[in-house]
Amino acid sequence: MTLQIAPRQDLLDDPGAMRDLDPSGMMDLTVGFAAQCREAVRIAAAFAPGPVPQRPVNNVVVTALGGSAIGGDLLRCLAARETDVPLIVNRDYTLPAFVSKDTLVIAASYSGGTEETLAAYAQARQRGAQIVCVTSGGILADRADTDGAPVWRIPGGQPPRASTGYLFFSMLAALAWRGLLRRSVDADVEETLELLEDLRGEYGPSVATDANPAKALARELQGRVPVFYGAQEYLGVVAVRWKGQYNENAKSHAFANVLPEQNHNEILAWALARRQAPRWSVVYLRDPRERLETPRLAHRVDVTAKVIGRSVRSREVVARGESLLARMFSLVYLGDFASVYAAYLNGIDPTIIPGIDRLKSAMRRFKG
Ligand code: PA5
């Protein structure tokens, strides 16, 4: 893996050079994300898990890691507004003590082989929880088939982080199947799908850098450590998605935090930025309605930018769309494209994840 220190200025406008850096086709998957989401909605709706169990669901736990867990985080943002029961995301071998027979556990693992998720699945079974799985196959699908747990099967063969559409819309379908959504979100889903199709045309590799916000963002952050800040829960979650995509695709450090919490601690850390973090950049993720709907929060972001402003380079990006779902996914899509362009600028294949592969195989060999 080689890091390109000073990339050619026109790299992002050279389709051949970008293709050479991307032998496994992460850009194709990113361009294809809009279509993936449409296919995911169709697949999820077509799956018939059988009669709806009569047992009540008092809470929902999505248990997952990494690229599969972020779909759960996005679901949590939607559920905060659209369900009457709490939903949390669990990223661990074990489940919280409250998980019981009245809990719906959604075990999500793209590969179906993640050991932490398999352990949490086994614990959910011991507790008598109501389980559904979202996976492309693997051990998780086999266990669920044996145990009679419904499985939303999604197409396999691609990186989990490039499969967020399949994962998210299957989990959403599981909530709908259990009657946990307060209203139909079909119109929001359709708005999201149409918006993603439009954005694909704006952020794609054939659009030149000076007209392409995703390429421009990647260029601006080139050689810097990005820090993504989001106010409101969904923007904080998107900030974490952007961080993960920069980590995995661009193999770059990146950090994320959420306001207001950032205002009560991390804001002070910028005092030494000129010495400690001279090549860091802040990106504020913003909502188009925040000035009307959450004016105090919007003002907070403005003031935060002023307080830390002199010490660091910063810029804003604004979500698009009307519904929460569309606004959330519009920013996810921008960050996905920017992280793949960032990989190219780093001279790195965005698909390979050697560190994760090495770690997982060492864990498989360890018999403790
Ligand atoms: O993006 C990745 O490859 C990782 O973050 C994986 O999603 C993570 O290791 C968990 O694997 P899986 O999604 O297959 O359960």
Tab-separated table of C-alpha atoms and ligand atoms in Angstrom:
chain	number	residue	atom	x	y	z
A	1	MET	CA	0.000	0.000	0.000
A	2	THR	CA	1.638	3.246	-1.095
A	3	LEU	CA	0.721	6.715	0.050
A	4	GLN	CA	0.872	9.323	-2.655
A	5	ILE	CA	2.200	12.412	-0.921
A	6	ALA	CA	1.742	14.943	-3.707
A	7	PRO	CA	-0.980	13.726	-6.044
A	8	ARG	CA	-1.340	15.093	-9.528
A	9	GLN	CA	-3.587	18.110	-9.446
A	10	ASP	CA	-5.805	16.677	-12.181
A	11	LEU	CA	-6.010	13.128	-10.791
A	12	LEU	CA	-9.736	13.311	-10.044
A	13	ASP	CA	-10.415	14.387	-13.613
A	14	ASP	CA	-8.521	11.484	-15.121
A	15	PRO	CA	-10.892	8.472	-15.363
A	16	GLY	CA	-8.095	6.079	-16.386
A	17	ALA	CA	-5.882	6.985	-13.424
A	18	MET	CA	-8.821	6.624	-11.014
A	19	ARG	CA	-9.686	3.209	-12.460
A	20	ASP	CA	-6.059	2.072	-12.067
A	21	LEU	CA	-6.204	2.935	-8.361
A	22	ASP	CA	-9.489	1.086	-7.907
A	23	PRO	CA	-9.067	-2.462	-9.273
A	24	SER	CA	-11.944	-3.853	-7.188
A	25	GLY	CA	-14.378	-1.140	-8.234
A	26	MET	CA	-15.310	0.754	-5.061
A	27	MET	CA	-16.334	3.681	-7.254
A	28	ASP	CA	-18.696	1.441	-9.238
A	29	LEU	CA	-20.288	0.353	-5.971
A	30	THR	CA	-20.541	3.951	-4.817
A	31	VAL	CA	-22.144	5.080	-8.068
A	32	GLY	CA	-24.369	2.004	-7.761
A	33	PHE	CA	-25.504	2.872	-4.231
A	34	ALA	CA	-28.618	4.698	-5.461
A	35	ALA	CA	-29.670	1.625	-7.453
A	36	GLN	CA	-28.695	-0.625	-4.525
A	37	CYS	CA	-31.097	1.255	-2.257
A	38	ARG	CA	-33.934	0.842	-4.762
A	39	GLU	CA	-33.162	-2.863	-5.094
A	40	ALA	CA	-32.882	-3.177	-1.316
A	41	VAL	CA	-36.371	-1.746	-0.818
A	42	ARG	CA	-37.719	-4.238	-3.356
A	43	ILE	CA	-35.919	-7.235	-1.837
A	44	ALA	CA	-36.889	-6.275	1.706
A	45	ALA	CA	-40.543	-5.857	0.769
A	46	ALA	CA	-40.646	-9.158	-1.121
A	47	PHE	CA	-39.417	-11.209	1.843
A	48	ALA	CA	-42.327	-12.821	3.685
A	49	PRO	CA	-41.157	-13.831	7.160
A	50	GLY	CA	-44.435	-15.533	8.059
A	51	PRO	CA	-47.157	-14.537	10.505
A	52	VAL	CA	-46.326	-11.665	12.827
A	53	PRO	CA	-45.645	-13.016	16.336
A	54	GLN	CA	-48.175	-11.923	18.935
A	55	ARG	CA	-45.578	-11.270	21.640
A	56	PRO	CA	-45.095	-7.592	22.445
A	57	VAL	CA	-41.860	-5.794	21.598
A	58	ASN	CA	-40.859	-3.342	24.309
A	59	ASN	CA	-37.450	-2.446	22.941
A	60	VAL	CA	-35.208	-3.103	19.955
A	61	VAL	CA	-31.494	-3.897	19.910
A	62	VAL	CA	-29.541	-3.910	16.657
A	63	THR	CA	-26.402	-5.930	17.298
A	64	ALA	CA	-23.691	-5.395	14.682
A	65	LEU	CA	-20.191	-4.073	14.065
A	66	GLY	CA	-18.513	-1.688	11.652
A	67	GLY	CA	-20.087	-1.332	8.238
A	68	SER	CA	-23.128	-3.326	9.361
A	69	ALA	CA	-23.598	-1.317	12.562
A	70	ILE	CA	-23.792	2.048	10.835
A	71	GLY	CA	-27.038	0.959	9.159
A	72	GLY	CA	-28.326	0.377	12.694
A	73	ASP	CA	-27.244	3.871	13.738
A	74	LEU	CA	-29.148	5.383	10.822
A	75	LEU	CA	-32.164	3.260	11.794
A	76	ARG	CA	-31.889	4.518	15.375
A	77	CYS	CA	-32.165	8.123	14.149
A	78	LEU	CA	-35.318	7.304	12.234
A	79	ALA	CA	-36.741	5.207	15.080
A	80	ALA	CA	-36.263	8.090	17.518
A	81	ARG	CA	-39.032	9.854	15.596
A	82	GLU	CA	-41.059	6.995	14.180
A	83	THR	CA	-41.348	4.298	16.867
A	84	ASP	CA	-42.809	4.200	20.374
A	85	VAL	CA	-40.164	1.824	21.688
A	86	PRO	CA	-36.469	2.561	22.299
A	87	LEU	CA	-33.906	1.246	19.827
A	88	ILE	CA	-30.223	0.952	20.618
A	89	VAL	CA	-27.218	-0.268	18.644
A	90	ASN	CA	-24.980	-2.808	20.391
A	91	ARG	CA	-21.393	-3.213	19.147
A	92	ASP	CA	-20.156	-5.978	21.408
A	93	TYR	CA	-19.992	-9.710	22.143
A	94	THR	CA	-22.574	-9.299	24.904
A	95	LEU	CA	-26.023	-7.768	25.088
A	96	PRO	CA	-27.249	-5.347	27.749
A	97	ALA	CA	-28.980	-6.919	30.763
A	98	PHE	CA	-32.410	-5.557	29.788
A	99	VAL	CA	-32.597	-7.808	26.699
A	100	SER	CA	-35.395	-10.299	27.333
A	101	LYS	CA	-38.237	-12.117	25.595
A	102	ASP	CA	-39.868	-8.730	24.949
A	103	THR	CA	-36.839	-7.461	23.008
A	104	LEU	CA	-36.581	-7.568	19.241
A	105	VAL	CA	-32.916	-8.298	18.485
A	106	ILE	CA	-31.841	-7.511	14.936
A	107	ALA	CA	-28.559	-9.341	14.363
A	108	ALA	CA	-26.957	-7.704	11.335
A	109	SER	CA	-23.741	-8.947	9.795
A	110	TYR	CA	-23.091	-8.481	6.106
A	111	SER	CA	-20.718	-11.455	5.961
A	112	GLY	CA	-22.588	-13.460	8.570
A	113	GLY	CA	-19.250	-14.374	10.131
A	114	THR	CA	-18.451	-11.603	12.620
A	115	GLU	CA	-17.662	-13.281	15.918
A	116	GLU	CA	-18.984	-10.518	18.156
A	117	THR	CA	-22.339	-10.556	16.359
A	118	LEU	CA	-22.505	-14.354	16.488
A	119	ALA	CA	-21.836	-14.272	20.244
A	120	ALA	CA	-24.541	-11.642	20.773
A	121	TYR	CA	-26.921	-13.723	18.640
A	122	ALA	CA	-26.285	-16.752	20.880
A	123	GLN	CA	-26.939	-14.641	23.964
A	124	ALA	CA	-30.186	-13.325	22.459
A	125	ARG	CA	-31.274	-16.952	21.996
A	126	GLN	CA	-30.427	-17.797	25.619
A	127	ARG	CA	-32.506	-14.846	26.816
A	128	GLY	CA	-35.481	-15.926	24.697
A	129	ALA	CA	-35.419	-12.660	22.707
A	130	GLN	CA	-37.320	-12.307	19.435
A	131	ILE	CA	-34.635	-12.429	16.768
A	132	VAL	CA	-34.414	-11.435	13.135
A	133	CYS	CA	-31.219	-11.493	11.091
A	134	VAL	CA	-29.964	-9.378	8.217
A	135	THR	CA	-27.080	-10.974	6.354
A	136	SER	CA	-25.823	-12.152	2.996
A	137	GLY	CA	-25.230	-15.660	4.393
A	138	GLY	CA	-22.440	-17.244	6.439
A	139	ILE	CA	-22.717	-18.800	9.876
A	140	LEU	CA	-25.353	-16.307	10.993
A	141	ALA	CA	-27.738	-17.345	8.206
A	142	ASP	CA	-27.112	-21.047	8.932
A	143	ARG	CA	-27.788	-20.610	12.651
A	144	ALA	CA	-30.902	-18.541	12.035
A	145	ASP	CA	-32.233	-21.118	9.558
A	146	THR	CA	-31.642	-23.893	12.104
A	147	ASP	CA	-33.282	-21.857	14.865
A	148	GLY	CA	-36.223	-20.730	12.727
A	149	ALA	CA	-35.382	-17.021	13.020
A	150	PRO	CA	-36.433	-14.904	10.018
A	151	VAL	CA	-33.524	-13.856	7.797
A	152	TRP	CA	-33.553	-10.894	5.451
A	153	ARG	CA	-31.010	-12.214	2.941
A	154	ILE	CA	-29.159	-9.565	1.030
A	155	PRO	CA	-26.879	-9.944	-1.990
A	156	GLY	CA	-23.296	-10.792	-1.017
A	157	GLY	CA	-19.856	-10.321	-2.491
A	158	GLN	CA	-19.098	-6.688	-1.728
A	159	PRO	CA	-17.629	-4.777	1.225
A	160	PRO	CA	-20.087	-4.307	4.103
A	161	ARG	CA	-19.555	-0.537	4.104
A	162	ALA	CA	-20.678	-0.442	0.472
A	163	SER	CA	-23.843	-2.353	1.381
A	164	THR	CA	-25.527	0.140	3.699
A	165	GLY	CA	-28.593	0.307	1.456
A	166	TYR	CA	-29.178	-3.443	1.700
A	167	LEU	CA	-28.584	-3.450	5.460
A	168	PHE	CA	-30.595	-0.344	6.337
A	169	PHE	CA	-33.697	-1.033	4.258
A	170	SER	CA	-33.863	-4.647	5.470
A	171	MET	CA	-33.737	-3.510	9.087
A	172	LEU	CA	-36.403	-0.917	8.346
A	173	ALA	CA	-38.563	-3.656	6.811
A	174	ALA	CA	-38.104	-5.725	9.980
A	175	LEU	CA	-39.427	-2.845	12.099
A	176	ALA	CA	-42.373	-2.414	9.724
A	177	TRP	CA	-43.089	-6.174	9.792
A	178	ARG	CA	-43.351	-6.054	13.593
A	179	GLY	CA	-45.696	-3.067	13.373
A	180	LEU	CA	-43.242	-0.804	15.205
A	181	LEU	CA	-43.430	2.198	12.886
A	182	ARG	CA	-46.015	4.819	13.831
A	183	ARG	CA	-46.766	5.573	10.178
A	184	SER	CA	-45.877	4.393	6.717
A	185	VAL	CA	-42.566	5.879	5.614
A	186	ASP	CA	-43.043	4.844	1.975
A	187	ALA	CA	-43.197	8.443	0.721
A	188	ASP	CA	-39.965	9.300	2.555
A	189	VAL	CA	-38.299	6.228	1.082
A	190	GLU	CA	-39.355	7.209	-2.434
A	191	GLU	CA	-38.096	10.769	-1.919
A	192	THR	CA	-34.773	9.348	-0.703
A	193	LEU	CA	-34.401	7.017	-3.682
A	194	GLU	CA	-35.105	9.815	-6.170
A	195	LEU	CA	-32.724	12.200	-4.419
A	196	LEU	CA	-29.920	9.620	-4.420
A	197	GLU	CA	-30.441	9.128	-8.163
A	198	ASP	CA	-30.035	12.896	-8.669
A	199	LEU	CA	-26.981	13.120	-6.424
A	200	ARG	CA	-25.303	10.251	-8.264
A	201	GLY	CA	-25.304	12.543	-11.296
A	202	GLU	CA	-23.696	15.387	-9.326
A	203	TYR	CA	-20.996	13.496	-7.424
A	204	GLY	CA	-19.989	10.828	-9.958
A	205	PRO	CA	-16.508	10.445	-11.467
A	206	SER	CA	-17.447	11.879	-14.859
A	207	VAL	CA	-18.317	15.282	-13.337
A	208	ALA	CA	-15.261	17.571	-13.306
A	209	THR	CA	-13.824	18.714	-9.976
A	210	ASP	CA	-14.888	22.350	-10.355
A	211	ALA	CA	-18.540	21.251	-10.713
A	212	ASN	CA	-18.395	18.298	-8.316
A	213	PRO	CA	-18.880	18.957	-4.571
A	214	ALA	CA	-17.586	15.508	-3.579
A	215	LYS	CA	-14.332	15.859	-5.524
A	216	ALA	CA	-13.902	19.433	-4.310
A	217	LEU	CA	-14.341	18.316	-0.696
A	218	ALA	CA	-11.809	15.505	-1.091
A	219	ARG	CA	-9.328	17.939	-2.643
A	220	GLU	CA	-9.834	20.396	0.170
A	221	LEU	CA	-9.187	17.728	2.809
A	222	GLN	CA	-6.233	16.178	0.981
A	223	GLY	CA	-3.239	15.726	3.311
A	224	ARG	CA	-5.265	16.869	6.316
A	225	VAL	CA	-6.963	15.079	9.220
A	226	PRO	CA	-10.676	15.746	8.927
A	227	VAL	CA	-12.829	16.301	11.992
A	228	PHE	CA	-16.532	15.911	11.254
A	229	TYR	CA	-19.008	17.679	13.532
A	230	GLY	CA	-22.749	17.203	13.453
A	231	ALA	CA	-25.439	18.755	15.621
A	232	GLN	CA	-28.732	16.886	15.988
A	233	GLU	CA	-28.540	13.196	16.413
A	234	TYR	CA	-28.699	12.273	12.755
A	235	LEU	CA	-25.877	14.596	11.786
A	236	GLY	CA	-23.735	13.128	14.567
A	237	VAL	CA	-24.375	9.660	13.160
A	238	VAL	CA	-23.548	10.804	9.639
A	239	ALA	CA	-20.334	12.316	11.036
A	240	VAL	CA	-19.435	8.844	12.368
A	241	ARG	CA	-20.219	7.332	8.949
A	242	TRP	CA	-17.931	9.875	7.263
A	243	LYS	CA	-15.199	9.078	9.776
A	244	GLY	CA	-15.556	5.343	9.104
A	245	GLN	CA	-15.481	5.848	5.349
A	246	TYR	CA	-12.372	8.029	5.559
A	247	ASN	CA	-10.749	5.397	7.802
A	248	GLU	CA	-11.612	2.402	5.621
A	249	ASN	CA	-11.635	3.802	2.084
A	250	ALA	CA	-8.959	6.508	2.300
A	251	LYS	CA	-6.970	4.749	5.078
A	252	SER	CA	-6.847	8.137	6.744
A	253	HIS	CA	-7.312	9.204	10.313
A	254	ALA	CA	-10.507	11.146	10.815
A	255	PHE	CA	-12.502	12.075	13.887
A	256	ALA	CA	-16.152	12.765	14.578
A	257	ASN	CA	-18.117	14.332	17.372
A	258	VAL	CA	-21.608	15.590	18.023
A	259	LEU	CA	-22.907	18.904	19.304
A	260	PRO	CA	-24.006	19.981	21.886
A	261	GLU	CA	-21.700	17.510	23.703
A	262	GLN	CA	-18.629	18.823	21.861
A	263	ASN	CA	-19.340	22.268	23.362
A	264	HIS	CA	-18.793	20.893	26.862
A	265	ASN	CA	-15.293	19.480	26.419
A	266	GLU	CA	-13.689	19.077	22.964
A	267	ILE	CA	-14.192	22.723	22.016
A	268	LEU	CA	-11.347	23.574	24.422
A	269	ALA	CA	-8.902	21.195	22.736
A	270	TRP	CA	-8.670	23.521	19.739
A	271	ALA	CA	-6.815	26.059	21.873
A	272	LEU	CA	-3.574	24.226	21.071
A	273	ALA	CA	-4.543	23.377	17.501
A	274	ARG	CA	-1.823	25.452	15.875
A	275	ARG	CA	0.783	23.371	17.700
A	276	GLN	CA	-0.902	19.979	17.979
A	277	ALA	CA	-3.120	19.803	14.923
A	278	PRO	CA	-1.798	22.188	12.296
A	279	ARG	CA	-3.094	20.033	9.437
A	280	TRP	CA	-6.528	19.241	10.743
A	281	SER	CA	-9.725	20.519	9.126
A	282	VAL	CA	-13.240	20.744	10.511
A	283	VAL	CA	-16.284	19.931	8.414
A	284	TYR	CA	-19.597	20.995	9.932
A	285	LEU	CA	-22.500	18.836	8.754
A	286	ARG	CA	-25.585	21.049	8.681
A	287	ASP	CA	-29.293	20.663	8.183
A	288	PRO	CA	-31.246	22.843	5.730
A	289	ARG	CA	-34.089	23.338	8.224
A	290	GLU	CA	-32.119	23.842	11.397
A	291	ARG	CA	-32.561	27.618	11.549
A	292	LEU	CA	-36.342	27.184	11.563
A	293	GLU	CA	-36.742	23.940	13.470
A	294	THR	CA	-33.873	23.970	15.960
A	295	PRO	CA	-32.661	27.598	15.998
A	296	ARG	CA	-30.759	27.287	19.280
A	297	LEU	CA	-28.827	24.311	17.936
A	298	ALA	CA	-28.109	26.142	14.663
A	299	HIS	CA	-26.844	29.145	16.606
A	300	ARG	CA	-24.691	26.819	18.697
A	301	VAL	CA	-22.930	25.560	15.554
A	302	ASP	CA	-22.378	29.147	14.346
A	303	VAL	CA	-20.877	30.135	17.684
A	304	THR	CA	-18.777	26.964	17.861
A	305	ALA	CA	-17.316	27.752	14.445
A	306	LYS	CA	-16.452	31.252	15.659
A	307	VAL	CA	-14.890	30.033	18.915
A	308	ILE	CA	-12.580	27.499	17.271
A	309	GLY	CA	-12.487	29.249	13.926
A	310	ARG	CA	-9.187	31.055	14.140
A	311	SER	CA	-7.230	27.936	14.986
A	312	VAL	CA	-8.352	25.656	12.182
A	313	ARG	CA	-9.457	25.517	8.579
A	314	SER	CA	-13.175	24.695	8.338
A	315	ARG	CA	-16.126	24.457	5.992
A	316	GLU	CA	-19.790	23.464	6.014
A	317	VAL	CA	-21.807	20.978	4.025
A	318	VAL	CA	-25.592	21.053	4.039
A	319	ALA	CA	-27.935	18.071	3.743
A	320	ARG	CA	-30.464	17.964	0.909
A	321	GLY	CA	-34.049	16.775	0.800
A	322	GLU	CA	-37.209	17.129	2.860
A	323	SER	CA	-37.727	14.017	4.966
A	324	LEU	CA	-35.269	13.032	7.675
A	325	LEU	CA	-34.438	9.895	5.702
A	326	ALA	CA	-33.598	11.844	2.551
A	327	ARG	CA	-31.527	14.414	4.424
A	328	MET	CA	-29.609	11.683	6.230
A	329	PHE	CA	-28.877	9.653	3.097
A	330	SER	CA	-27.985	12.743	1.039
A	331	LEU	CA	-25.042	13.369	3.370
A	332	VAL	CA	-24.115	9.700	3.607
A	333	TYR	CA	-23.804	9.696	-0.180
A	334	LEU	CA	-21.650	12.821	-0.304
A	335	GLY	CA	-19.289	11.387	2.320
A	336	ASP	CA	-19.081	8.042	0.539
A	337	PHE	CA	-18.010	9.671	-2.732
A	338	ALA	CA	-15.598	12.074	-1.010
A	339	SER	CA	-13.891	9.193	0.842
A	340	VAL	CA	-13.314	7.239	-2.378
A	341	TYR	CA	-11.875	10.333	-4.081
A	342	ALA	CA	-9.729	10.816	-0.959
A	343	ALA	CA	-8.395	7.268	-1.410
A	344	TYR	CA	-7.367	8.117	-4.975
A	345	LEU	CA	-5.630	11.274	-3.792
A	346	ASN	CA	-3.795	9.145	-1.217
A	347	GLY	CA	-2.751	6.771	-4.015
A	348	ILE	CA	-4.609	3.933	-2.302
A	349	ASP	CA	-6.991	1.200	-3.395
A	350	PRO	CA	-10.194	2.091	-1.507
A	351	THR	CA	-11.449	-1.501	-1.270
A	352	ILE	CA	-8.641	-3.348	0.490
A	353	ILE	CA	-8.696	-3.484	4.300
A	354	PRO	CA	-5.461	-5.312	5.194
A	355	GLY	CA	-5.452	-4.299	8.863
A	356	ILE	CA	-9.003	-5.568	9.460
A	357	ASP	CA	-8.301	-8.800	7.541
A	358	ARG	CA	-5.153	-9.452	9.571
A	359	LEU	CA	-6.926	-8.754	12.844
A	360	LYS	CA	-9.857	-11.025	11.989
A	361	SER	CA	-7.650	-13.904	10.931
A	362	ALA	CA	-5.530	-13.595	14.106
A	363	MET	CA	-8.746	-13.686	16.153
A	364	ARG	CA	-9.918	-16.795	14.293
A	365	ARG	CA	-6.658	-18.576	15.148
A	366	PHE	CA	-6.872	-17.637	18.833
A	367	LYS	CA	-8.643	-20.420	20.697
A	368	GLY	CA	-9.046	-18.596	24.045
B	1	PA5	O1	-16.415	-2.424	6.572
B	1	PA5	C1	-15.978	-3.478	7.021
B	1	PA5	O2	-15.476	-4.377	6.310
B	1	PA5	C2	-16.066	-3.747	8.495
B	1	PA5	O3	-16.336	-2.587	9.208
B	1	PA5	C3	-17.142	-4.815	8.753
B	1	PA5	O4	-18.420	-4.297	8.475
B	1	PA5	C4	-17.066	-5.308	10.180
B	1	PA5	O5	-15.817	-5.883	10.403
B	1	PA5	C5	-18.160	-6.337	10.502
B	1	PA5	O6	-18.289	-7.289	9.481
B	1	PA5	P1	-19.754	-7.684	8.981
B	1	PA5	O7	-20.354	-6.398	8.485
B	1	PA5	O8	-19.550	-8.670	7.890
B	1	PA5	O9	-20.468	-8.235	10.153
